[in-house]
PDB file of C-alpha atoms and ligand atoms in Angstrom:
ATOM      1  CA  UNK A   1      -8.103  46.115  -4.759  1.00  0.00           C
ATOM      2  CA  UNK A   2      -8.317  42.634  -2.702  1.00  0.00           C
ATOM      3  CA  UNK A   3      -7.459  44.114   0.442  1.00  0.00           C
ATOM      4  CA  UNK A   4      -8.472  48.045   0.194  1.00  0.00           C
ATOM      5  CA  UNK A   5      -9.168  48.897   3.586  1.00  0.00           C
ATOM      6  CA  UNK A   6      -7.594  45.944   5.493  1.00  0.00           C
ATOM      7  CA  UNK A   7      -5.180  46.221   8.360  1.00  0.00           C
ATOM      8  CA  UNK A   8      -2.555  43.452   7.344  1.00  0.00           C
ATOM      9  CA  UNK A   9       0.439  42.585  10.572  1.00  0.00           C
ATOM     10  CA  UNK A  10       2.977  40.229   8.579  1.00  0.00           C
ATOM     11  CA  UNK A  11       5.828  38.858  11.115  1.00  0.00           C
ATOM     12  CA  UNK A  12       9.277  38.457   9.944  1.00  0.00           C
ATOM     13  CA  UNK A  13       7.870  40.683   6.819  1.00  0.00           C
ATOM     14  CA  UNK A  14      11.682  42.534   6.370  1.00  0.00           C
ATOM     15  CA  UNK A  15      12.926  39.720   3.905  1.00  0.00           C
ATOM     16  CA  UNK A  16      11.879  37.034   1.667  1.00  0.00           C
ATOM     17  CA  UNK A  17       8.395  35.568   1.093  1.00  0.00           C
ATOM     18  CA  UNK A  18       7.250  38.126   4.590  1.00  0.00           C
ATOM     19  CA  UNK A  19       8.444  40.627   2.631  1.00  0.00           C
ATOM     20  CA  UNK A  20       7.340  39.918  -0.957  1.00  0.00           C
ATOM     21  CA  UNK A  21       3.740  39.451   1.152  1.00  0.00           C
ATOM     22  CA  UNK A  22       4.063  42.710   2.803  1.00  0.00           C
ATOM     23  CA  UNK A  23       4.548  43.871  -1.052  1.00  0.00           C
ATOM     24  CA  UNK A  24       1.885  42.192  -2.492  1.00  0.00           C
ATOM     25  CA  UNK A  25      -1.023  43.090   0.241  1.00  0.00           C
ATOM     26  CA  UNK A  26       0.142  47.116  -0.238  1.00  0.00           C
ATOM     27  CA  UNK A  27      -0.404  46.377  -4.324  1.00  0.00           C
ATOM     28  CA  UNK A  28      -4.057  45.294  -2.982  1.00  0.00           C
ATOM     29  CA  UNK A  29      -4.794  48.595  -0.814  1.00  0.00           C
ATOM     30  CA  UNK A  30      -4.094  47.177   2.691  1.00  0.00           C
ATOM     31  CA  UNK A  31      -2.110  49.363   5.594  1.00  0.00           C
ATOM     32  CA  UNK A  32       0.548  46.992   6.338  1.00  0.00           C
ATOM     33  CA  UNK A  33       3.007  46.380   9.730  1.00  0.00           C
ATOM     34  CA  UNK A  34       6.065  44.720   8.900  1.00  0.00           C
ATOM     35  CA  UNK A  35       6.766  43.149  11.820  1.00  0.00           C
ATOM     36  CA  UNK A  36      10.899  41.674  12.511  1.00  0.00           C
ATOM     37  CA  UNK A  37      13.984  42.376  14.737  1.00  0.00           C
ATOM     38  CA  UNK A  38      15.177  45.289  15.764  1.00  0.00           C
ATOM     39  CA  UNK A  39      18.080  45.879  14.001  1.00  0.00           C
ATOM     40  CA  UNK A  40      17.575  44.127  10.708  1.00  0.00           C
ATOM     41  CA  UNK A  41      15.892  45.126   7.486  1.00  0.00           C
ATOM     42  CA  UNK A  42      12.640  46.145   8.606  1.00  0.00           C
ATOM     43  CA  UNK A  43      13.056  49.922   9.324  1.00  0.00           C
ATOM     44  CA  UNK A  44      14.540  50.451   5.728  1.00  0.00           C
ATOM     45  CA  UNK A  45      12.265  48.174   3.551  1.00  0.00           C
ATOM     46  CA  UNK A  46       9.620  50.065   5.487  1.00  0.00           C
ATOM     47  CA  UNK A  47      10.515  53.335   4.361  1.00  0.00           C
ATOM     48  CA  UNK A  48      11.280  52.151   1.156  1.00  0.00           C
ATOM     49  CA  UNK A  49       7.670  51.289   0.139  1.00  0.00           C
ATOM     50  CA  UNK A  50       5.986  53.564   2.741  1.00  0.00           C
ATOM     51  CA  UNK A  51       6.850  56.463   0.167  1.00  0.00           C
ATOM     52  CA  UNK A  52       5.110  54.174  -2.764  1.00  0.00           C
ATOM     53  CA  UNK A  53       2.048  53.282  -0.878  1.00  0.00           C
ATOM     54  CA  UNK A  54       0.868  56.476   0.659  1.00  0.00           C
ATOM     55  CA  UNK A  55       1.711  55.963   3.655  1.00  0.00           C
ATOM     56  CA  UNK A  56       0.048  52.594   4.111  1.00  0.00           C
ATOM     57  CA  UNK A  57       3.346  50.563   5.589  1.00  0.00           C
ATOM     58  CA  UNK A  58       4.417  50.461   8.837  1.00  0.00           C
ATOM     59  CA  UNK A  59       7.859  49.167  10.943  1.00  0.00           C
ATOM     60  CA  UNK A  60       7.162  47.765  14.309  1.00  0.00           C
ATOM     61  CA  UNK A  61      10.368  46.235  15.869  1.00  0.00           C
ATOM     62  CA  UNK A  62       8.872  42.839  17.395  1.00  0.00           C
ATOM     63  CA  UNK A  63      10.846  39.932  18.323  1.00  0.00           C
ATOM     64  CA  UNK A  64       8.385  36.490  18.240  1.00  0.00           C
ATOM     65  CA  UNK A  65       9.868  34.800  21.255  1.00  0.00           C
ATOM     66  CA  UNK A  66       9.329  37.927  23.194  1.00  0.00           C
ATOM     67  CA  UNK A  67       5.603  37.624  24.800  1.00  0.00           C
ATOM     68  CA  UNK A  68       5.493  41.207  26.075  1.00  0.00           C
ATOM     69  CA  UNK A  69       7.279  42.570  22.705  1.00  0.00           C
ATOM     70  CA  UNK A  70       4.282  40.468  20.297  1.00  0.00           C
ATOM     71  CA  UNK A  71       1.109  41.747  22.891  1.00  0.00           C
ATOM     72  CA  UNK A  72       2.561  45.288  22.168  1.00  0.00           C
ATOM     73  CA  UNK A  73       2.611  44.373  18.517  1.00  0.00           C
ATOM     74  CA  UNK A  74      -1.259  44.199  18.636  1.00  0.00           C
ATOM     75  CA  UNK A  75      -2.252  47.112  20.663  1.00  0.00           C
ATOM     76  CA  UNK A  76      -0.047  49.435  19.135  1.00  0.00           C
ATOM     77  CA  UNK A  77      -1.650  48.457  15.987  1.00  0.00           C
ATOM     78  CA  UNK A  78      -5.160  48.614  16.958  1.00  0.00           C
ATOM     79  CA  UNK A  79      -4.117  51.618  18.893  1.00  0.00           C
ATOM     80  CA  UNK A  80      -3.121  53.305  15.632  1.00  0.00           C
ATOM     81  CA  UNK A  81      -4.968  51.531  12.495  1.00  0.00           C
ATOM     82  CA  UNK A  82      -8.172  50.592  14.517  1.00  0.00           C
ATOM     83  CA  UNK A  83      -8.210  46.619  13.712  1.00  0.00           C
ATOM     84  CA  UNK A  84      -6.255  43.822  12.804  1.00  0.00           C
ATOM     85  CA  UNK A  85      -7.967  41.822   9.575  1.00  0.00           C
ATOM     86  CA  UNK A  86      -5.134  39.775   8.580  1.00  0.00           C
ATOM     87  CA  UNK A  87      -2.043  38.160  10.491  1.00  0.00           C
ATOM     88  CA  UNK A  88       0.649  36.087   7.965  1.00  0.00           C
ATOM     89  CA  UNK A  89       2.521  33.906  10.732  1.00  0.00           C
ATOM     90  CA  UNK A  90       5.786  34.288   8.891  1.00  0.00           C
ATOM     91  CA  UNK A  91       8.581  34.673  11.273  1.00  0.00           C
ATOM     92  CA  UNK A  92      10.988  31.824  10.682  1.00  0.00           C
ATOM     93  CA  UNK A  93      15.058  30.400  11.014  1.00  0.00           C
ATOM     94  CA  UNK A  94      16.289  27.537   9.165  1.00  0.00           C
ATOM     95  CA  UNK A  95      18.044  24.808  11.527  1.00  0.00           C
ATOM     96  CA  UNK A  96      20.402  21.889   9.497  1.00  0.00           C
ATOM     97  CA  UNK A  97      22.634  19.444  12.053  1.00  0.00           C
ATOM     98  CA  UNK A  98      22.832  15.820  12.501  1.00  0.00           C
ATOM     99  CA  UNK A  99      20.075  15.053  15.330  1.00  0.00           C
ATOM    100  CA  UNK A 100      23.009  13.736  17.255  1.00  0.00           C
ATOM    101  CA  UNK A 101      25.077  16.299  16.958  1.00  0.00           C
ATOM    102  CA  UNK A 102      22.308  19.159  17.632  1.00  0.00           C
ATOM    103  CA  UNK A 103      22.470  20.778  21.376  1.00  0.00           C
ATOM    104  CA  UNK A 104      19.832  21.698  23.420  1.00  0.00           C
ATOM    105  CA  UNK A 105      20.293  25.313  22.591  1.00  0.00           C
ATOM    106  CA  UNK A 106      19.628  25.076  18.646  1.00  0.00           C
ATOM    107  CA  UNK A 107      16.984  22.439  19.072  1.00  0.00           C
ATOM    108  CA  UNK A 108      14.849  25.486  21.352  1.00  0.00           C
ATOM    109  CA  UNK A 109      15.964  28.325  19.441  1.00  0.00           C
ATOM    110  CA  UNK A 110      14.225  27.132  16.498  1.00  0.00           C
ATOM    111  CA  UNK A 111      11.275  25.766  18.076  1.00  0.00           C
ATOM    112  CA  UNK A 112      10.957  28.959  20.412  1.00  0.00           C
ATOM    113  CA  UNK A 113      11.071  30.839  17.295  1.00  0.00           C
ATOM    114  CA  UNK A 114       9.103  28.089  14.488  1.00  0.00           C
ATOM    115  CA  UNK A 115       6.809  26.827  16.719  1.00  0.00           C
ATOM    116  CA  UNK A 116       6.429  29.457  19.786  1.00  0.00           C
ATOM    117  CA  UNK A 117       6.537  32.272  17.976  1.00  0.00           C
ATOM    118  CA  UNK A 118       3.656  31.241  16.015  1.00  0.00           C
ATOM    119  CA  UNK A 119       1.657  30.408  18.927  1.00  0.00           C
ATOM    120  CA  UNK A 120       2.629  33.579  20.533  1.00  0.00           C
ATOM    121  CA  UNK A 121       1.415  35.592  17.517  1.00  0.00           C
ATOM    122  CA  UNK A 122      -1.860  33.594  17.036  1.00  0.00           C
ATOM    123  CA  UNK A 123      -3.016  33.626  20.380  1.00  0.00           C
ATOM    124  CA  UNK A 124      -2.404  37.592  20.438  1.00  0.00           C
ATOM    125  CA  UNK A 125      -4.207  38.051  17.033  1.00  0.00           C
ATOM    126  CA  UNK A 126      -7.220  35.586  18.740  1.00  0.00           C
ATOM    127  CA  UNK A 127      -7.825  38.283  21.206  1.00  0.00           C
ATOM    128  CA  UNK A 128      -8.209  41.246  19.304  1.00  0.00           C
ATOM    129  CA  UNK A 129     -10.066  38.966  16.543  1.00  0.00           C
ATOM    130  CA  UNK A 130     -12.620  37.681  18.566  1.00  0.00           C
ATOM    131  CA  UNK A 131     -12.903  41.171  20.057  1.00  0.00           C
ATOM    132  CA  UNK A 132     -14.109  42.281  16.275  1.00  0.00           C
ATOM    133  CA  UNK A 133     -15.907  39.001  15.847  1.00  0.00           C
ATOM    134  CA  UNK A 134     -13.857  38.494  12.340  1.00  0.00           C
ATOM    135  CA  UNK A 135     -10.551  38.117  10.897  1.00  0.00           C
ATOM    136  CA  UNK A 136      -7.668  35.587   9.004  1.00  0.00           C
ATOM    137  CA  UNK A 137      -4.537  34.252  10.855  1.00  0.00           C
ATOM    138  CA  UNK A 138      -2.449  32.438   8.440  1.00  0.00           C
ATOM    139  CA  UNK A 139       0.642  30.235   9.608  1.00  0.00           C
ATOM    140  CA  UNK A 140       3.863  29.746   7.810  1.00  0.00           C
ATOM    141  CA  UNK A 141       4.550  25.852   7.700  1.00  0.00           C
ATOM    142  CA  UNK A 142       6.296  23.778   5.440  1.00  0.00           C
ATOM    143  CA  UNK A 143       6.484  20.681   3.088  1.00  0.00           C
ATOM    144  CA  UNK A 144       8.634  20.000   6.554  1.00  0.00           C
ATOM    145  CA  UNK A 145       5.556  20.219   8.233  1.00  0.00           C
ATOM    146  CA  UNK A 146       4.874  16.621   6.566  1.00  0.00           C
ATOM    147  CA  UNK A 147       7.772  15.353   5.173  1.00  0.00           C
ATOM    148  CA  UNK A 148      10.619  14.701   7.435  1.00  0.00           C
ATOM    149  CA  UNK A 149      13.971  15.762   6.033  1.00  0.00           C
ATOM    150  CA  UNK A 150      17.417  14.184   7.583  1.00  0.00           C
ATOM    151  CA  UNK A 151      19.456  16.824   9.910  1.00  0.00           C
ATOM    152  CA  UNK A 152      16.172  18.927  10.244  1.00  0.00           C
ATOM    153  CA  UNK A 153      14.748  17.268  13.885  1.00  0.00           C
ATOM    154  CA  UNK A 154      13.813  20.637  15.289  1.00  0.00           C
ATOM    155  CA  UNK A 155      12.358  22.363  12.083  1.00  0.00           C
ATOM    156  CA  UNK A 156      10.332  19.563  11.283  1.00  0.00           C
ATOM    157  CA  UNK A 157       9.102  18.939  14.523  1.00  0.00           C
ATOM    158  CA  UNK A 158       8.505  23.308  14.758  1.00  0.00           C
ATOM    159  CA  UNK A 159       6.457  22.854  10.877  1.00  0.00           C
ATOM    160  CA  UNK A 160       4.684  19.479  12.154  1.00  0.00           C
ATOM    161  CA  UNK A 161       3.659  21.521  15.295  1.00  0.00           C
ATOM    162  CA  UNK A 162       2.381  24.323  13.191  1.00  0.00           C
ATOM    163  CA  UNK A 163       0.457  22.284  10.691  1.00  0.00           C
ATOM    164  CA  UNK A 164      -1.800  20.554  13.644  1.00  0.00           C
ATOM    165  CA  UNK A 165      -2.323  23.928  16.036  1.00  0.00           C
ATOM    166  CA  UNK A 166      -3.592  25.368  12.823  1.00  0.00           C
ATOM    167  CA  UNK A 167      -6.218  22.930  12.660  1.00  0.00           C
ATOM    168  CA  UNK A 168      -6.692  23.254  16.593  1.00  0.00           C
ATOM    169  CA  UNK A 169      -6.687  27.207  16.278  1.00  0.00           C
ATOM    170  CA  UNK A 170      -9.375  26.866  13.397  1.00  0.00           C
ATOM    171  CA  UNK A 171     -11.937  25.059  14.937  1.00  0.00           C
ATOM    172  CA  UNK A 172     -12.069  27.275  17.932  1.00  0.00           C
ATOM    173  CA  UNK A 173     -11.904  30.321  16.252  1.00  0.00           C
ATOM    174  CA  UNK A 174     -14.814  29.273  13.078  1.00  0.00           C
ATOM    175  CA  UNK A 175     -17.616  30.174  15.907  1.00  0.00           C
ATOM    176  CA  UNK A 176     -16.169  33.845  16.693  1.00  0.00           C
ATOM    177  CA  UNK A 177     -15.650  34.511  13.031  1.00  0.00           C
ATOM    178  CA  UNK A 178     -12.242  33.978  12.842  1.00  0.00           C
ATOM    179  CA  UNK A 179     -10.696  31.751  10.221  1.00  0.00           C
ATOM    180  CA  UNK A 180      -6.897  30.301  10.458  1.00  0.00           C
ATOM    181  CA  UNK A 181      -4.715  28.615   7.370  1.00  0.00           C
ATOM    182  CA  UNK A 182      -1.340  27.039   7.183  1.00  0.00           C
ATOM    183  CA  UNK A 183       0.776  27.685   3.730  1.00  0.00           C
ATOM    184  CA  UNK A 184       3.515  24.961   2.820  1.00  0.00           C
ATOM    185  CA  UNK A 185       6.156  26.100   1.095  1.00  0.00           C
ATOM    186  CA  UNK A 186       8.305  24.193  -1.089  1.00  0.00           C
ATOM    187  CA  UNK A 187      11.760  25.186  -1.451  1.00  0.00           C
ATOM    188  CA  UNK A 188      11.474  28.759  -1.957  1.00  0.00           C
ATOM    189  CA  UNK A 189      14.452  31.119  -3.509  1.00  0.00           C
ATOM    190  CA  UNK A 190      15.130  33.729   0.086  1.00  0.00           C
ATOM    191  CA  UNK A 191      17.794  34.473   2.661  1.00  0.00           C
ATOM    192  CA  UNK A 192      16.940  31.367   4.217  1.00  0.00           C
ATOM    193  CA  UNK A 193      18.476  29.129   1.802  1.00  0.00           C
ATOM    194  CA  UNK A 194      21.532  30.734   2.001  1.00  0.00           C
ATOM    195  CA  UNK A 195      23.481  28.397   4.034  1.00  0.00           C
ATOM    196  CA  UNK A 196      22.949  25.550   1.177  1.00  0.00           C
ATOM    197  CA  UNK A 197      25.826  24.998  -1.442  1.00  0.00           C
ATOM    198  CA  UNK A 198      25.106  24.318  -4.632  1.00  0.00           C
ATOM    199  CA  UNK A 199      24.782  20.820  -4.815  1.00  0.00           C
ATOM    200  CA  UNK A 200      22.640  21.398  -2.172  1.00  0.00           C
ATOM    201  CA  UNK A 201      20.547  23.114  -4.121  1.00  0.00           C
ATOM    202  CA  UNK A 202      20.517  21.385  -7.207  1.00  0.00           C
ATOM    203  CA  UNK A 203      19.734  18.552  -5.556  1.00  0.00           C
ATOM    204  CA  UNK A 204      16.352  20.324  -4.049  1.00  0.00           C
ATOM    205  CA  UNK A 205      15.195  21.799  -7.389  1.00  0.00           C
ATOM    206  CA  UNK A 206      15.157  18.098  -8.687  1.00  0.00           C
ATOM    207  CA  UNK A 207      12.564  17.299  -5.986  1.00  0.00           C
ATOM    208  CA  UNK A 208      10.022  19.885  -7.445  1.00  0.00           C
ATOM    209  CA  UNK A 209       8.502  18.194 -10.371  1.00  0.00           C
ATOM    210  CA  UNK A 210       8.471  21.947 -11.772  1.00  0.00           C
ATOM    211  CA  UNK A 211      12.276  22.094 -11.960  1.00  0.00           C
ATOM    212  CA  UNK A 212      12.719  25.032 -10.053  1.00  0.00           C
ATOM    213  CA  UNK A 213      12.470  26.856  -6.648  1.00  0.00           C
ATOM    214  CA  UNK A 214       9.364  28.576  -5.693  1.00  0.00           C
ATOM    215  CA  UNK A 215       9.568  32.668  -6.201  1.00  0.00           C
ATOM    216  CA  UNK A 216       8.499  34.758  -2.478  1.00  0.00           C
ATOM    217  CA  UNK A 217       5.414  36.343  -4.849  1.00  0.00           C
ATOM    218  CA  UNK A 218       4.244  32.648  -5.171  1.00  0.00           C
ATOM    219  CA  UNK A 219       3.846  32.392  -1.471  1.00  0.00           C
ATOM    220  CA  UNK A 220       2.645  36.087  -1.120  1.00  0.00           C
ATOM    221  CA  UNK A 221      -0.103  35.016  -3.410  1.00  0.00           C
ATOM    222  CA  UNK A 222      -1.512  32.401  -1.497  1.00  0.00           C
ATOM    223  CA  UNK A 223      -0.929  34.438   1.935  1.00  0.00           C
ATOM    224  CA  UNK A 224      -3.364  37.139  -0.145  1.00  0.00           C
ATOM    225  CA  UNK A 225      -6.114  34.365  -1.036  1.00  0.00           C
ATOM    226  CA  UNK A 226      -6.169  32.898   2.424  1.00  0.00           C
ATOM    227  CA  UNK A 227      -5.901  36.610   3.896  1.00  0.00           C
ATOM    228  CA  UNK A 228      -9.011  38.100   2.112  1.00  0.00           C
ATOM    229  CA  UNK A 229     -12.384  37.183   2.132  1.00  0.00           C
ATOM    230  CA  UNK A 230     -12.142  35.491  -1.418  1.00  0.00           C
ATOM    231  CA  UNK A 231     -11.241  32.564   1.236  1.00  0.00           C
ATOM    232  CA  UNK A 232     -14.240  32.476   3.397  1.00  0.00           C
ATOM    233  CA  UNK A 233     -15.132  29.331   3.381  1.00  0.00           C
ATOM    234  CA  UNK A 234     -11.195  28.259   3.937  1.00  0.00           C
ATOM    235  CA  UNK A 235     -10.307  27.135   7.228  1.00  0.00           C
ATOM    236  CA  UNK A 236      -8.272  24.804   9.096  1.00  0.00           C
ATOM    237  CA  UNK A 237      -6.408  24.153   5.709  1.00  0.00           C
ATOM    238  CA  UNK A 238      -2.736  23.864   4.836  1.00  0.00           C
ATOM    239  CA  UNK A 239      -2.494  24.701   1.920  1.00  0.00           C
ATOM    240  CA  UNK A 240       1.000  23.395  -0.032  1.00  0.00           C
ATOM    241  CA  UNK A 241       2.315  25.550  -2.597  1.00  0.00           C
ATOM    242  CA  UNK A 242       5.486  23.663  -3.473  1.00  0.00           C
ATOM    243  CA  UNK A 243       5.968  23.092  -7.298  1.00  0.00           C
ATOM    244  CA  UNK A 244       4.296  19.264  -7.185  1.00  0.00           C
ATOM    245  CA  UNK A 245       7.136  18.792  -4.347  1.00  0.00           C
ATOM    246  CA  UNK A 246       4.526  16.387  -2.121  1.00  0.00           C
ATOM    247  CA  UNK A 247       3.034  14.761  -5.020  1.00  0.00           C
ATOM    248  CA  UNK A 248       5.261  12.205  -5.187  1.00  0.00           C
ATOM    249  CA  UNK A 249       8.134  11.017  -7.306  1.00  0.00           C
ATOM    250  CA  UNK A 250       8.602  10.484 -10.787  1.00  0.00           C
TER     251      UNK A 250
HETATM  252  N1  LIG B   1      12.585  29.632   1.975  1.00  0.00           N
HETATM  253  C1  LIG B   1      12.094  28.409   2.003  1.00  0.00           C
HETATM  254  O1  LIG B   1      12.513  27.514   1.251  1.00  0.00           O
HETATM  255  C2  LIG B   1      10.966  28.074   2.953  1.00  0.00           C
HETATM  256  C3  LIG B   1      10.276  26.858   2.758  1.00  0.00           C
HETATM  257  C4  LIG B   1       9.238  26.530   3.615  1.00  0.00           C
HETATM  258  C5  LIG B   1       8.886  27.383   4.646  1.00  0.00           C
HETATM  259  N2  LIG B   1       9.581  28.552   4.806  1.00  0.00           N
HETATM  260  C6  LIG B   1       9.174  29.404   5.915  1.00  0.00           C
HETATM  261  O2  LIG B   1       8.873  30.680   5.423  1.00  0.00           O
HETATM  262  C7  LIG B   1       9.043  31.637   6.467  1.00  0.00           C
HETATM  263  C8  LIG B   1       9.845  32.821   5.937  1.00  0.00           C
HETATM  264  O3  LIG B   1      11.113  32.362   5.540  1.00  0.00           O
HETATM  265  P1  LIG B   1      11.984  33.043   4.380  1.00  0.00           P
HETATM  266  O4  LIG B   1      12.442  31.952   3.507  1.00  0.00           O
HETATM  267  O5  LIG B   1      11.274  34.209   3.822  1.00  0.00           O
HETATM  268  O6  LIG B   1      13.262  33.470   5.264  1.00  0.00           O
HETATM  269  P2  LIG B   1      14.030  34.867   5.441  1.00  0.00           P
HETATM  270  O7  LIG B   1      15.233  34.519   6.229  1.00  0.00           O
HETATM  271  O8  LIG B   1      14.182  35.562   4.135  1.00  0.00           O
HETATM  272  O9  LIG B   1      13.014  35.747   6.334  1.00  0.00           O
HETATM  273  C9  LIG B   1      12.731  35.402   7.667  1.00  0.00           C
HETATM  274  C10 LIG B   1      12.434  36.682   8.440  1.00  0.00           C
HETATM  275  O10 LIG B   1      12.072  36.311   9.776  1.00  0.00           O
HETATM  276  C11 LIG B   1      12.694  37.233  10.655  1.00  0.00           C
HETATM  277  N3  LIG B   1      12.867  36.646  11.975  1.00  0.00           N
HETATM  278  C12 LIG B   1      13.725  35.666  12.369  1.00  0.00           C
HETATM  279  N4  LIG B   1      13.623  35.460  13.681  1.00  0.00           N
HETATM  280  C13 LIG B   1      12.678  36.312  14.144  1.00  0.00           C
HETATM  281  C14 LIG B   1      12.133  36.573  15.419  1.00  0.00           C
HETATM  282  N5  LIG B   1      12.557  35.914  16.514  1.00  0.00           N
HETATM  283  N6  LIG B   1      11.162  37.516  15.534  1.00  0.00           N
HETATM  284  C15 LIG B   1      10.738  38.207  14.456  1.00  0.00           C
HETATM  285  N7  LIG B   1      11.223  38.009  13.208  1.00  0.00           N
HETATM  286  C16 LIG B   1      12.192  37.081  13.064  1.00  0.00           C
HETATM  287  C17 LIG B   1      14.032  37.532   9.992  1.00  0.00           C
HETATM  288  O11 LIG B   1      14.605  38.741  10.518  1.00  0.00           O
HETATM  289  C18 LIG B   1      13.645  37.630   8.527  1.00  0.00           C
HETATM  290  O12 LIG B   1      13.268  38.946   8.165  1.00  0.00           O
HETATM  291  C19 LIG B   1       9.712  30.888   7.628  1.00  0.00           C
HETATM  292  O13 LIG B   1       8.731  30.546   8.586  1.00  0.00           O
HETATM  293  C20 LIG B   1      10.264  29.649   6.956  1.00  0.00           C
HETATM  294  O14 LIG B   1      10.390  28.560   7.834  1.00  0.00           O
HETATM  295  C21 LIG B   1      10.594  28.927   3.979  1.00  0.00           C
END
């Protein structure tokens, strides 16, 4: 049990690698918040695996680009579980349009959400983690957080935003206790690729030297190393688990 006892807040944890994190921290004896939009999936999945887990999983409707909705996030949580230990920064839209073609509208919805939203979240989980003097933030980037990618302006500038503020984040934080990663996903199979045809996505699996898409559990698994204390000496990192994708080509 890598987690028994831990109080785990994973943001946009109703679907895909949030929720096969959410999953994988309740398998390791944490109380867990799933944190997403009103509305979607959250409620349900939280039910779901609330009745497996003894009661350890929690739905909290919290909308990232919402300041007052992510500050509630936190103190209803330390108003019921006591602490926050671990914060996976997972909240996340895809954006593909030709940078010419994309309107001011789309370009700030995804970086209100991608970029903003992480901010939002970290500087929340800051103030209640410096209050306990310890804890682990960990950001959802990208291999778009160092690769660019044609038609994908505003994600990659969102994921190249995220990558850096990590670093930022962890050196103020190492003094209070705190410690704050990045993961970078390849191209994982969720929701999120939906919008892709197939050609599409043949054409992505070719760029992962393992000849496949990532699985959510593969990111959940990292999101657990980086989230427990296994990681202590892990911060500022970004840490790319993404099939060989940024090794190069063959
Ligand atoms: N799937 C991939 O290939 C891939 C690759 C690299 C990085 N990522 C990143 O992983 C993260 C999770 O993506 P996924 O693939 O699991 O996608 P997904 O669509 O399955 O899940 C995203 C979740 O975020 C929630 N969400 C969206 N907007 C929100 C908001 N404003 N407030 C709160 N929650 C919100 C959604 O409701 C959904 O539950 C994202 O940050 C994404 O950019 C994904």
């Amino acid at each position: 049990m890598r987690m028994k006892g831990k109080n785990v807040i994973v943001t946009g944890g109703a679907s895909g690698i949030g929720l096969a994190s959410v999953e994988r921290c309740l398998e390791e004896g944490a109380s867990v918040v799933i944190a997403d939009l009103e509305g979607g999936d959250g409620q349900a999945q939280a039910a779901r695996l609330d009745d497996r887990c003894d009661g350890r999983c929690l739905f909290k409707a919290c909308d990232v680009t919402d300041t007052a909705q992510v500050d509630r996030l936190f103190a209803d949580t330390v108003a019921e579980l006591g602490s926050v230990d671990a914060v996976f920064n997972n909240a996340g839209i895809g954006g593909i349009c030709p940078t010419d073609e994309l309107e001011d509208e789309e370009y700030l919805k995804v970086i209100d959400i991608n970029l903003n939203g992480v901010f939002r979240v970290a500087r929340a989980a800051l103030r209640v983690m410096y209050r306990q003097g310890s804890g682990s933030i960990v950001n959802c980037a990208s291999i778009l957080g160092v690769f660019g990618q044609s038609q994908t302006a505003a994600y990659t500038a969102a994921k190249g935003g995220v990558v850096n503020m990590t670093r930022t984040l962890a050196i103020e934080a190492a003094p209070k206790g705190v410690r704050v990663n990045a993961i970078g996903p390849g191209y994982i199979d969720t929701p999120l690729l939906e919008a892709l045809d197939d050609d599409m996505l043949q054409g992505l699996i070719g760029l992962h030297p393992i000849g496949r898409l990532g699985r959510p559990a593969e990111i959940a698994n990292a999101f657990l190393f980086l989230a427990s204390d296994e990681a202590s000496f892990v911060t500022g990192a970004h840490l790319l688990v993404d099939g060989g994708f940024t090794a190069g080509k063959s």
